[in-house]
Amino acid sequence: MRAGLSAGIATFAIGLAFGLVARPVIGAAAAIAMSVLVFAGSAQLAAIGVLAGGGSTAAAALAGLLMNLRFLPMGVAAASAFRGRAWRRALEAQTLVDASWAIAGDDAGRFDRELLIGATIPQAVGWWTGTVAGAFGGAALAHTHALGLDAIFPAFFLALLIDQLRDRRSLVATVLGATVCLALIPSAPAGIPVAASAAGALIGLRWRRGAGAPGKECR
């Protein structure tokens, strides 16, 4: 839990921003319920963005789903850390969030179960309380751009990214993913650029195979 405290503070600020932007669109109660049930910041912001732009509920749900597709490869990577029967593993997997995934993983691709689950607890509390504060304190904190709250979310993910740039392979994957994402943002629906940018991680698989081949050096 101590390992997740700094991320929890950042998550509170992001939740505050979400509550502020979601209240005029779906109301305070719905915004809070969404944060408790969905518990996925980028997906929730994507869905609210679609609704605020006049999109349908189905389009908003699809945008959130596409944004959360990144959890499929993340879940596969961390699957060995969860224990017990299928229902217990599925329940524990609900604690899989971006910062905890980054905190709990090591250079060998292993994940610490206790660290993963524990680091999520302060983030969950931060997200929920932040949403409540934003949803009910909207009148006092109406100017999100002036407060810089709109910059917190990208800054949060940038901090996670920098911590993962440990070798040449991760740097190449990052550059490829960013290139794909930036190329698609002007024309693709919400969520598609993020999902497609995960293809940059495939360079890691190719790199590993090349390194493992007899008589070959990974370059």
XYZ file of C-alpha atoms in Angstrom, residues 78-186:
109
model
C 0.444 -10.713 -14.856
C -1.777 -13.832 -14.916
C 0.707 -16.067 -13.079
C 0.607 -13.750 -10.034
C -3.038 -14.517 -9.241
C -4.004 -17.582 -7.222
C -6.822 -20.008 -6.581
C -9.932 -20.905 -8.541
C -11.104 -19.022 -11.605
C -13.531 -16.804 -9.658
C -10.817 -15.784 -7.190
C -8.321 -15.061 -9.953
C -10.934 -12.976 -11.779
C -11.685 -11.069 -8.573
C -8.019 -10.387 -7.840
C -7.498 -9.286 -11.445
C -9.868 -6.374 -10.824
C -6.990 -4.742 -8.939
C -4.955 -4.625 -12.159
C -4.466 -0.937 -12.933
C -1.701 0.801 -14.859
C 0.408 2.079 -11.969
C 0.143 -1.128 -9.926
C 1.054 -3.202 -12.965
C 4.162 -1.060 -13.449
C 5.064 -1.143 -9.744
C 4.627 -4.897 -9.276
C 6.515 -6.069 -12.366
C 10.241 -6.741 -12.543
C 12.742 -6.904 -15.402
C 12.222 -10.651 -15.773
C 8.483 -10.301 -16.417
C 7.402 -11.597 -12.999
C 4.734 -9.886 -10.880
C 4.427 -9.643 -7.110
C 0.804 -10.449 -6.192
C 0.789 -8.695 -2.816
C 2.478 -5.612 -4.258
C 0.040 -5.481 -7.175
C -3.073 -5.747 -4.995
C -1.760 -3.552 -2.187
C -0.645 -0.728 -4.473
C -4.145 -0.545 -5.957
C -5.907 0.086 -2.625
C -4.793 3.741 -2.168
C -5.473 4.355 -5.857
C -9.019 3.046 -5.551
C -9.631 5.242 -2.505
C -8.085 8.225 -4.318
C -10.191 7.667 -7.439
C -13.471 7.319 -5.570
C -12.937 10.222 -3.178
C -11.609 12.394 -5.991
C -14.720 11.736 -8.050
C -16.948 12.625 -5.101
C -15.016 15.848 -4.488
C -15.174 16.810 -8.151
C -18.834 15.898 -8.576
C -19.996 17.876 -5.549
C -17.366 20.621 -5.594
C -17.836 21.595 -9.196
C -19.020 25.099 -8.448
C -15.857 25.937 -6.504
C -13.521 24.202 -8.979
C -15.096 25.042 -12.280
C -11.965 26.127 -14.146
C -10.148 22.847 -14.737
C -7.821 24.312 -17.373
C -6.775 27.173 -15.115
C -5.959 24.703 -12.344
C -4.043 22.457 -14.731
C -6.229 19.438 -13.960
C -6.495 18.597 -17.655
C -2.733 17.967 -17.734
C -2.645 15.564 -14.780
C -3.770 12.455 -16.662
C -1.178 12.596 -19.474
C 1.511 13.581 -16.967
C 0.594 10.560 -14.828
C 0.971 8.139 -17.734
C 4.182 9.846 -18.856
C 5.677 9.269 -15.407
C 4.746 5.566 -15.609
C 6.245 5.339 -19.076
C 9.568 6.922 -18.134
C 10.004 4.396 -15.332
C 9.614 1.543 -17.846
C 12.290 2.780 -20.270
C 14.986 0.504 -18.943
C 16.589 -0.778 -22.157
C 16.743 -0.323 -25.905
C 13.892 -2.759 -26.547
C 11.425 -0.827 -24.377
C 12.520 2.450 -25.973
C 11.906 1.106 -29.496
C 8.491 -0.266 -28.468
C 7.594 3.104 -26.941
C 8.553 5.055 -30.037
C 6.619 2.689 -32.309
C 3.532 2.785 -30.082
C 3.605 6.578 -29.852
C 3.978 6.877 -33.625
C 0.979 4.628 -34.271
C -1.125 6.485 -31.686
C -0.289 9.968 -32.966
C -0.955 8.918 -36.559
C -4.449 7.641 -35.687
C -5.613 10.351 -33.268
C -6.786 12.832 -35.973
